[in-house]
Each structure stands twice: as C-alpha cells, then as structure tokens.
Amino acid sequence: MHFKWRSCLRLLAVLFTFDCVRCLYEDQIKKFDWRSLHVGGVERADLDMNGFQPRLLLSTRENVLASLCPETGELMWRQVFESGIRGDIKLMQISSTSTASDNTAAARISSSHGFDMLTVQGHNPALIRGWNSNMGLSEWEWSLMPLQSGRAIDSFWFYSKSMLYHILPIWQSHLEVTQYFASSGQPLGNTAKIAASWIDKEKCTLSGIYYTCLEKQQLITLDLTADQPKIMYEDLENVPAYPLKNLEGASGVLIVDKKLVAIKNDIPVCKSLLSQSYIVGNYKKEKIIITADVKDKILHIQSYYLESCEPLAQFSSTLSYPEHLGIPNLKAFDCKSSRNSNDGNCLFIFDTTDDSIVAVRQSKILWIRSEALANVVSAEFVDLPLTDNEGVLENEMKGKADVPFGLDSDIMSAFLHRITSQIMHVKSLLLHVIGLGPKPSDTQRAGLVRDAFGLHKMLVVLTRSGKIFGIDNISGKHHWQYFLNNVENFANDQEMRLLVQRTSKHFPLSALCTVVAKDKLTENGVLLRFNPITGQTSEGGLLKLTYKIKQLTLLTETDNDFVKGLLIIDAEDRLHVYPEYATKKANGIYMFTAQKDQATLNGFFVQYENKELTILPLWNVDLSGHNGDHKIISLASKNPLERVHSQGRVMPDRSVLYKYINPNLVAVFTLAKDDVHKFLMYVYLIDVVSGSIVFTMMHRKVRPPLHAVHSENWLAYAYYNDKVRRVEITTIELYEGKTQANSTVWSSLNAPPLPLVERQSYIMPAMVETLRETITERGITNKDVLIGTSKGSILELPWYLLDPRRPIASKTSGREEGAVPYVPELPILTDNIINYNQTISRLRYIHTAPSGLESTCLVVAAGLDMFVTRIAPSKTFDLLKEDFDYFLISIVLIALVSSSFIAKHFASRKILKQAWK
C-alpha cells in the first residue's frame, strides 16, 4: 500500500516538473506582438447546426481545410496543404450531406470503413483522404498516380452512391471516366471513354452527376453515371454573357445569366427567379432554394420551395450591407430545430468577392472574417497624428522663418508663440475641468494619437483582392476597411503598389496614401488616394486612368503641401504626374525599366521644358546572353528610407576601409539552363543612373527560389544549390578602399573606380521564403537580417554572422576588426526566432519600418497568417527597462540631495568655528 502511494507521489512530481518546463517568459506572451490566423476565401462549405457539435466545414482557395464555430467564426482546426496545384482541393464530400440514395454513413469509432469527411487533393498524385471532421485528423488515405500527368491537371472528381468518379477530359476529343470505391481506392471495372468533341475548358461545368457544355445557344449534357452514355440537349433563348455555374445542392441545375436552367425536363426548378446568388438545401424534408441580392446597400435574402416556387416568408430578411464588403455569394445555410419558433433560427454563410466570410442570422450580421489578409501584397506603417493641442503647439513653434531681424524674427516669434500656446493650454485645461472644453476628434476617441516614442502607428495593408485595411499595430484592431473592386496585379509579375505620398508629420495636413493597380477589364491603371488614418478617400479619391502603366516612382522633392508627386510612364513612354501641380518637381529624375523575359534594362532621363515633360532614353543593357536564353528572375534595390550612419569600417591598423555606398545600385539576377551545369545564375550590380555594371558573378548548378536583400554597401541572397541539394546564402560587401572619393555628395555620373569586393557563402539549414533587413530612423543601430523560413519562423540573424570578411582561420587581426571566425553553417538559435511559437503558415512577406526610438524596428510578417511585432537589434539602449525601480532611485536621489545640503551646513559651521579660534 505504501509502495502505491509513493508511486503516485512520484508521478505527480514528474507531472508538475513537466508543467513548469512548458511555461513561457513574460516577454513572450504576446506582450509586444499579435498574430491573426486565416483560412482564405471559401471554395466549398458545409454547415451543420443540429449535430452534437455545431460546425462549419470549409475548403478554401488557399488549399486549406478548416472548421469554424458557427456562432463566433472562431477557428476550431485547420489543415494547410501544399500551395499551388499540388494542394488544390478538388472535392470535399461530407457524409451528412449525402442523399439517401448514396447509402453513406459516417465512420465508426476505431473503424476504417466509410467516412465522416472525404477530400480529393492534387492530381500528380491525387490524394484521397478520409477525415475525422470533429478533430481534423486524417483516418485513412490512398493515392492515384496518373498515366498522363500533363493532362491530369484538368481532371475532376465527384461522389455518388459510395463511389468516387474520376473524370479526365481530353479537350475537343473525349472523356475518360473511372469508378473507385471511396474508402479503399479499388477500381470498379475499366476506364470508360465517352466521345465528346464539343468539350471545352472555358465552356463546361459539372453539376452533380451531369457534365454540361455550352455550344452557342445550346446546352449539351452527359450523365456520367449512366451505363450507356446519353447526350441531352437544351436550347437557350440567348447566348449567355457569363460562364456557366452549377447550383450548389442540386444536381442537373445550372445558373445561366442569373437564371436557373434545368438540363432535363423532369428536374424541378424555379425558372422565374433572377438573382446574383443561389443555394439549395433541406427544410422539414423538403427542398428549398435561397437567393441573396444586394440593392442600394441592402442585402435581401429570399426563400422558395424548389418544386412549387412558393415563397417562404419566415426565411425572408433584409439587412444593411457594409460598403467595404464585395458581392456576396451564398455558400451554405442551415436551420436549427426549434419547438417554439417557425423560422428555424437559420444561419447563412456568404463568401464575398473581397475574400470575406460573412455569417447572417435573423436580419443581422453575426460575424465577419476578413480572409483577404491571407494574401497581403504590400504594407506600410504610417505615423499617427498629434492631438489637436499638440498639433497647434507644433505649428506655432515653427515661427516665421521669412523675417530675418527684429522682434518678428524666428527666435522671438517662436518665443512669443510658445508663451501664447502655454496660456491657451492652461485655458483649455480649465475648460475641460469644468466641462466646457471642445469635444475630442474621432481619431482621439479611437485612441489614434501619436505616443512619445512613435511605437503606436497605423498599419495600412493592401491585399490581392483589392481590400485595404487600417490596422492598429499595437492591438491588431481593424479601424477601417476599403474595397477596391475589379483590380489585380500588373503584368510581368509585378504586384500592386501602396505608396505614402504624405506622412502625418505636417499638421494640420492629413496623411495621404495611394494605391496603384490594374483594372481587370480594361487593363488600364487605377489610382486610389485616401487618408490612411480614417480610410476616407481624399485628393480626388478613385481615379481610373486611360492608359496602361509601365513604370512608376515617387518624386523626392515636395511642394508647400508636402505631397510627393507620383510619376508614371505609360505603355507608349508618355509621362504623367499626380497631382499635376507637382510636374515641375519631376525635372531631373532618372528611371529604369526591366523586361524579365528579354533580360533587358533601359534607363531614362526626365526633363521639364516649355511646361512639358519629356523622356530621354539614356542607356540599354542586354543580359540575355549569347544564346538569348537568360531571363531576369529577381531585382533587389535599396530601401529609400535607409540612412547610413557610418561611412567606413575600422581596420586593425586603425585605418578606415570606406564603404561603397551607391544609392542608385540595383542587384539583378538572371537564370539560364545549361547542358553541362543544368542551371547558370548570374548576379549583376548595375548603376541605374549611368547604366554601368559595377560587379558581376556567376553561380553554377543553382536555381530558384531566390530571395535577396540589398542595403548600404552589402547584398545578401539565398538560393538552392542543386549540386549538393541544400540552401545557401551568399553575401557581398563593396568598399571604395582606404580613401574616399567624395564624403558629402554621391554622383553616379562621376563615380569612383570599381569597388573592392568581399564575398562569402554560408549554408542555411532551412528553406528560405523571404529576406528583409532591419531599419531604424538614424541608422545607428546594428543591421540584422530577418529570414523567413518554410516552417513559419522568422530568424533574426545578426550581420556579423553573414559578414563576408569573417576570417577562415582565427587570427588576431580578425578579432580586432570584430569579425568572428568563419563557420560554413549558419546557426538557428531559438532565442533569435522573433515569433517564438507563433508559427506563420506560408510565410512569404516581411516588411520593416523605423519607429520613434532609434533602437526599435517595427516588423510585419504575412503569409496565410499575419504577425506584427517590434524588435531591438542592439537591445533597447535608449529606453529604460520595464522593471526599472523608480522608487529606489527616487529615494537615493532624495537622500543624496538631502545629505549634500546637510553636509554643506555642517561644513559652513566648521569653517566658522575654525575662524573664531
């Protein structure tokens, strides 16, 4: 008996020990950071409100399988598959949604037969899995390797009567249909080939078990489950203006120009309906159809019986629809059984064109998930405005610089304004105390005011769907949203741009940001100018251009309104400036364009003469090689906000090795296939003002993915070494030498001789997804490189570990210079992972920005998830620690001051006594 008690006590002691090991430090518990999890835009959805545990199962366009809580929208679990076509979810089948004829049951406990949820993913190979939908665990799996992997990308699947049907279309020829037992993968018979010369990828769709194609004004349909193929025809009144869509929940019903069309006469359908979105479901053992339309900012939800088309008034509802949401598309609905109510307490799930998930219940929006943040294109940190009183004080302290002498000079004016401002502040304080002061502005009520250290900022995020967010970087709260409809990225794999034309530092002028994108329909440029603090459009708002954008840049000089003009080159090499009154500031600007496929770069010079802008071609660089097979795979330029604090590096002999700091230097990477070395990658450092090639280097047997970061006088880039099958990082540093050509002004036209180049390569024991350097306001803080890995971690690597001047052998001179001995493999220390256990799925974007503290750098990382934090590469040398004992230091100071006065008193008395002796 005593032995059992001792064993239990030992077991408890071991459990308590493990519990202590799992704890986190205080600064790791989301104190200075936050993370948001996303799943992406909904592709398929299934809602169950009457089960043991209500659930909303989703498959998304981001290849994510997830379960949400229907009441709150909270993420219960998710499975993130491979990106691209390899992880594409082609089928999601839920056992509870199967019809009675399917004869399908959920999987029993400890049983491998049947399924609770089935998915088909990818095509080469195609993976068929059975899932436990409550926990998100895979219970069984089988795969199918296609014989023709090139054609299998267009294959699709559907489920019927416990069988999986695999359809492989051979366009303009035939269909290959194969049946498999869903749980085992055993084929049933041979592959059937159905002749269908009319099938076309852009004009066909699958509706349940029917495959329908559009041929002019006629629908041609095949029943894919029939023993003998039979072709059915259905004539249309007009040629459809939009592609065919299948009606979710109904087999053999299509949506043609917002109307319902049945491919067979015996299929019941309401032909009189006209709606933007439809869905079919069950209510009290009867089929009903739900429609949803937005008219005049009001969402109208209507319901009808599918067979008789009679309306159901208890499901009809209207509600105010937010402007920042796109067009809604019904994905799922279900009604919770209730004895005391006839409306069924229905919940409607919508997917919108701005990639949001909206849940509506009883004429109210229950919750919204902003899944557009799963595809962040660009982000900017914008300073918050000052309070009204601080803004007035700052404006008055500027003085009158145009009056050089007298009482109205700059110093006297600033002094008088300061005294006046202090009196006004005291008056304002008294009015607020007695309750007669002015009301705070909207930004002040929302807490959007600048703090003392500039750590609190507005994070403006642009997403691929055209959705723009204004997010609080401290709390993660979404202060405003704006949807820019029908826009997309530019050609040549260039993403939409988010530019800051005016910051919040110019009181009383508000900040100004601009989004530059391409219209989906016309392919012309689109400009949206808005206030990043409030999200309201300004300075003209939305502007649709009449030309295509070839290149753009921000002007460096500003006018009296402190707005940096936007210079655009269109497809016909004509120049445009927005706003137009900043046209004069474009004089003397150098620009360049790059054609990736042709591997050519062209440089231009902008002149302003006779009130017109002209563009002059200056240089052309051809990097396509002697065979013309080289292509540009990446370009890396320097951050325009970067400031260089130190111009040189101290050597062991106390001399200075000056940095080659060329702000016009751009790194260009080209790739070509080679019969001997497989791949050849060239690195070029090109001055884009003069067109001169400063440095070039070649790598053999290396290939993408390539990621680069360019800063000060160094370049770091990561690539995959195909020879040894590992990821490597190469760093390059440029130096002018022991003498500096010009320490004040850099000129690319009078550049110094070619620089001295130091280079070194390192082994990175992880797949690199993105690179970014830290940046601070004055450049005094040490530079670190942020490395985003495929595992979702962000590694903060100090530059001294990537320094190409690290000596091979441990020498005294190297230690005196501050370079550590060279080690090929870079360490991945857990202390240097800034997101600790907050993993970021599919991390692909990192943006850094300076804060008001020189030691602190703000960071936002995005992929499928978003993570925001702040880091201090050189520690917080300009900020007291949070555990600083103010009480103790106050007591010490008071004691020292008191003792000094007491000592002074006794010293004077002693001197007086000695004088009387």
PDB file of N, CA, C and O in Angstrom, residues 667-696:
ATOM      1  N   ALA A 667      20.602  45.312 -57.697  1.00  0.00           N
ATOM      2  CA  ALA A 667      21.061  43.943 -57.956  1.00  0.00           C
ATOM      3  C   ALA A 667      20.085  43.253 -58.894  1.00  0.00           C
ATOM      4  O   ALA A 667      18.876  43.240 -58.646  1.00  0.00           O
ATOM      5  N   VAL A 668      20.604  42.686 -59.979  1.00  0.00           N
ATOM      6  CA  VAL A 668      19.799  41.997 -60.985  1.00  0.00           C
ATOM      7  C   VAL A 668      20.277  40.556 -61.069  1.00  0.00           C
ATOM      8  O   VAL A 668      21.480  40.301 -61.186  1.00  0.00           O
ATOM      9  N   PHE A 669      19.328  39.605 -61.023  1.00  0.00           N
ATOM     10  CA  PHE A 669      19.641  38.175 -61.075  1.00  0.00           C
ATOM     11  C   PHE A 669      19.010  37.580 -62.328  1.00  0.00           C
ATOM     12  O   PHE A 669      17.811  37.757 -62.581  1.00  0.00           O
ATOM     13  N   THR A 670      19.821  36.863 -63.098  1.00  0.00           N
ATOM     14  CA  THR A 670      19.332  36.188 -64.301  1.00  0.00           C
ATOM     15  C   THR A 670      19.609  34.699 -64.187  1.00  0.00           C
ATOM     16  O   THR A 670      20.534  34.275 -63.495  1.00  0.00           O
ATOM     17  N   LEU A 671      18.786  33.916 -64.897  1.00  0.00           N
ATOM     18  CA  LEU A 671      18.912  32.463 -64.861  1.00  0.00           C
ATOM     19  C   LEU A 671      18.798  31.912 -66.270  1.00  0.00           C
ATOM     20  O   LEU A 671      17.996  32.394 -67.070  1.00  0.00           O
ATOM     21  N   ALA A 672      19.619  30.897 -66.560  1.00  0.00           N
ATOM     22  CA  ALA A 672      19.583  30.227 -67.867  1.00  0.00           C
ATOM     23  C   ALA A 672      19.869  28.752 -67.666  1.00  0.00           C
ATOM     24  O   ALA A 672      20.589  28.358 -66.737  1.00  0.00           O
ATOM     25  N   LYS A 673      19.296  27.927 -68.535  1.00  0.00           N
ATOM     26  CA  LYS A 673      19.557  26.491 -68.494  1.00  0.00           C
ATOM     27  C   LYS A 673      20.831  26.177 -69.263  1.00  0.00           C
ATOM     28  O   LYS A 673      21.146  26.823 -70.266  1.00  0.00           O
ATOM     29  N   ASP A 674      21.545  25.169 -68.776  1.00  0.00           N
ATOM     30  CA  ASP A 674      22.819  24.799 -69.382  1.00  0.00           C
ATOM     31  C   ASP A 674      22.900  23.278 -69.501  1.00  0.00           C
ATOM     32  O   ASP A 674      22.438  22.550 -68.610  1.00  0.00           O
ATOM     33  N   ASP A 675      23.473  22.803 -70.590  1.00  0.00           N
ATOM     34  CA  ASP A 675      23.552  21.361 -70.816  1.00  0.00           C
ATOM     35  C   ASP A 675      24.512  20.679 -69.849  1.00  0.00           C
ATOM     36  O   ASP A 675      24.326  19.507 -69.510  1.00  0.00           O
ATOM     37  N   VAL A 676      25.531  21.391 -69.408  1.00  0.00           N
ATOM     38  CA  VAL A 676      26.547  20.802 -68.529  1.00  0.00           C
ATOM     39  C   VAL A 676      26.199  21.025 -67.060  1.00  0.00           C
ATOM     40  O   VAL A 676      26.209  20.096 -66.247  1.00  0.00           O
ATOM     41  N   HIS A 677      25.899  22.276 -66.701  1.00  0.00           N
ATOM     42  CA  HIS A 677      25.693  22.643 -65.299  1.00  0.00           C
ATOM     43  C   HIS A 677      24.220  22.747 -64.906  1.00  0.00           C
ATOM     44  O   HIS A 677      23.917  23.229 -63.811  1.00  0.00           O
ATOM     45  N   LYS A 678      23.300  22.333 -65.772  1.00  0.00           N
ATOM     46  CA  LYS A 678      21.852  22.396 -65.531  1.00  0.00           C
ATOM     47  C   LYS A 678      21.350  23.830 -65.494  1.00  0.00           C
ATOM     48  O   LYS A 678      20.510  24.226 -66.280  1.00  0.00           O
ATOM     49  N   PHE A 679      21.861  24.610 -64.519  1.00  0.00           N
ATOM     50  CA  PHE A 679      21.410  25.995 -64.376  1.00  0.00           C
ATOM     51  C   PHE A 679      22.624  26.893 -64.169  1.00  0.00           C
ATOM     52  O   PHE A 679      23.599  26.511 -63.517  1.00  0.00           O
ATOM     53  N   LEU A 680      22.540  28.092 -64.744  1.00  0.00           N
ATOM     54  CA  LEU A 680      23.545  29.134 -64.532  1.00  0.00           C
ATOM     55  C   LEU A 680      22.831  30.390 -64.036  1.00  0.00           C
ATOM     56  O   LEU A 680      21.893  30.865 -64.679  1.00  0.00           O
ATOM     57  N   MET A 681      23.271  30.898 -62.903  1.00  0.00           N
ATOM     58  CA  MET A 681      22.685  32.120 -62.360  1.00  0.00           C
ATOM     59  C   MET A 681      23.753  33.206 -62.299  1.00  0.00           C
ATOM     60  O   MET A 681      24.845  32.985 -61.777  1.00  0.00           O
ATOM     61  N   TYR A 682      23.414  34.366 -62.868  1.00  0.00           N
ATOM     62  CA  TYR A 682      24.329  35.500 -62.877  1.00  0.00           C
ATOM     63  C   TYR A 682      23.793  36.585 -61.943  1.00  0.00           C
ATOM     64  O   TYR A 682      22.579  36.833 -61.869  1.00  0.00           O
ATOM     65  N   VAL A 683      24.724  37.225 -61.255  1.00  0.00           N
ATOM     66  CA  VAL A 683      24.409  38.338 -60.354  1.00  0.00           C
ATOM     67  C   VAL A 683      25.082  39.585 -60.913  1.00  0.00           C
ATOM     68  O   VAL A 683      26.303  39.596 -61.129  1.00  0.00           O
ATOM     69  N   TYR A 684      24.290  40.624 -61.163  1.00  0.00           N
ATOM     70  CA  TYR A 684      24.804  41.891 -61.673  1.00  0.00           C
ATOM     71  C   TYR A 684      24.467  43.009 -60.696  1.00  0.00           C
ATOM     72  O   TYR A 684      23.340  43.089 -60.188  1.00  0.00           O
ATOM     73  N   LEU A 685      25.442  43.867 -60.417  1.00  0.00           N
ATOM     74  CA  LEU A 685      25.207  45.099 -59.676  1.00  0.00           C
ATOM     75  C   LEU A 685      25.329  46.242 -60.666  1.00  0.00           C
ATOM     76  O   LEU A 685      26.414  46.517 -61.186  1.00  0.00           O
ATOM     77  N   ILE A 686      24.181  46.888 -60.951  1.00  0.00           N
ATOM     78  CA  ILE A 686      24.104  47.883 -62.019  1.00  0.00           C
ATOM     79  C   ILE A 686      23.720  49.231 -61.436  1.00  0.00           C
ATOM     80  O   ILE A 686      22.788  49.331 -60.623  1.00  0.00           O
ATOM     81  N   ASP A 687      24.445  50.268 -61.850  1.00  0.00           N
ATOM     82  CA  ASP A 687      24.083  51.643 -61.524  1.00  0.00           C
ATOM     83  C   ASP A 687      22.993  52.074 -62.506  1.00  0.00           C
ATOM     84  O   ASP A 687      23.253  52.258 -63.696  1.00  0.00           O
ATOM     85  N   VAL A 688      21.771  52.259 -62.027  1.00  0.00           N
ATOM     86  CA  VAL A 688      20.641  52.506 -62.913  1.00  0.00           C
ATOM     87  C   VAL A 688      20.557  53.967 -63.362  1.00  0.00           C
ATOM     88  O   VAL A 688      19.633  54.326 -64.102  1.00  0.00           O
ATOM     89  N   VAL A 689      21.488  54.813 -62.945  1.00  0.00           N
ATOM     90  CA  VAL A 689      21.561  56.186 -63.465  1.00  0.00           C
ATOM     91  C   VAL A 689      22.462  56.247 -64.685  1.00  0.00           C
ATOM     92  O   VAL A 689      22.112  56.820 -65.722  1.00  0.00           O
ATOM     93  N   SER A 690      23.622  55.633 -64.573  1.00  0.00           N
ATOM     94  CA  SER A 690      24.572  55.654 -65.695  1.00  0.00           C
ATOM     95  C   SER A 690      24.492  54.400 -66.551  1.00  0.00           C
ATOM     96  O   SER A 690      24.999  54.393 -67.675  1.00  0.00           O
ATOM     97  N   GLY A 691      23.907  53.317 -66.038  1.00  0.00           N
ATOM     98  CA  GLY A 691      23.834  52.070 -66.793  1.00  0.00           C
ATOM     99  C   GLY A 691      25.091  51.239 -66.734  1.00  0.00           C
ATOM    100  O   GLY A 691      25.185  50.223 -67.439  1.00  0.00           O
ATOM    101  N   SER A 692      26.065  51.600 -65.920  1.00  0.00           N
ATOM    102  CA  SER A 692      27.321  50.855 -65.826  1.00  0.00           C
ATOM    103  C   SER A 692      27.156  49.642 -64.917  1.00  0.00           C
ATOM    104  O   SER A 692      26.448  49.693 -63.906  1.00  0.00           O
ATOM    105  N   ILE A 693      27.820  48.546 -65.285  1.00  0.00           N
ATOM    106  CA  ILE A 693      27.820  47.317 -64.486  1.00  0.00           C
ATOM    107  C   ILE A 693      29.002  47.392 -63.527  1.00  0.00           C
ATOM    108  O   ILE A 693      30.163  47.362 -63.934  1.00  0.00           O
ATOM    109  N   VAL A 694      28.705  47.488 -62.250  1.00  0.00           N
ATOM    110  CA  VAL A 694      29.742  47.650 -61.232  1.00  0.00           C
ATOM    111  C   VAL A 694      30.399  46.321 -60.899  1.00  0.00           C
ATOM    112  O   VAL A 694      31.606  46.249 -60.690  1.00  0.00           O
ATOM    113  N   PHE A 695      29.597  45.249 -60.864  1.00  0.00           N
ATOM    114  CA  PHE A 695      30.144  43.944 -60.469  1.00  0.00           C
ATOM    115  C   PHE A 695      29.256  42.855 -61.057  1.00  0.00           C
ATOM    116  O   PHE A 695      28.047  43.031 -61.215  1.00  0.00           O
ATOM    117  N   THR A 696      29.848  41.721 -61.386  1.00  0.00           N
ATOM    118  CA  THR A 696      29.093  40.569 -61.885  1.00  0.00           C
ATOM    119  C   THR A 696      29.728  39.292 -61.368  1.00  0.00           C
ATOM    120  O   THR A 696      30.945  39.226 -61.131  1.00  0.00           O
TER     121      THR A 696
END
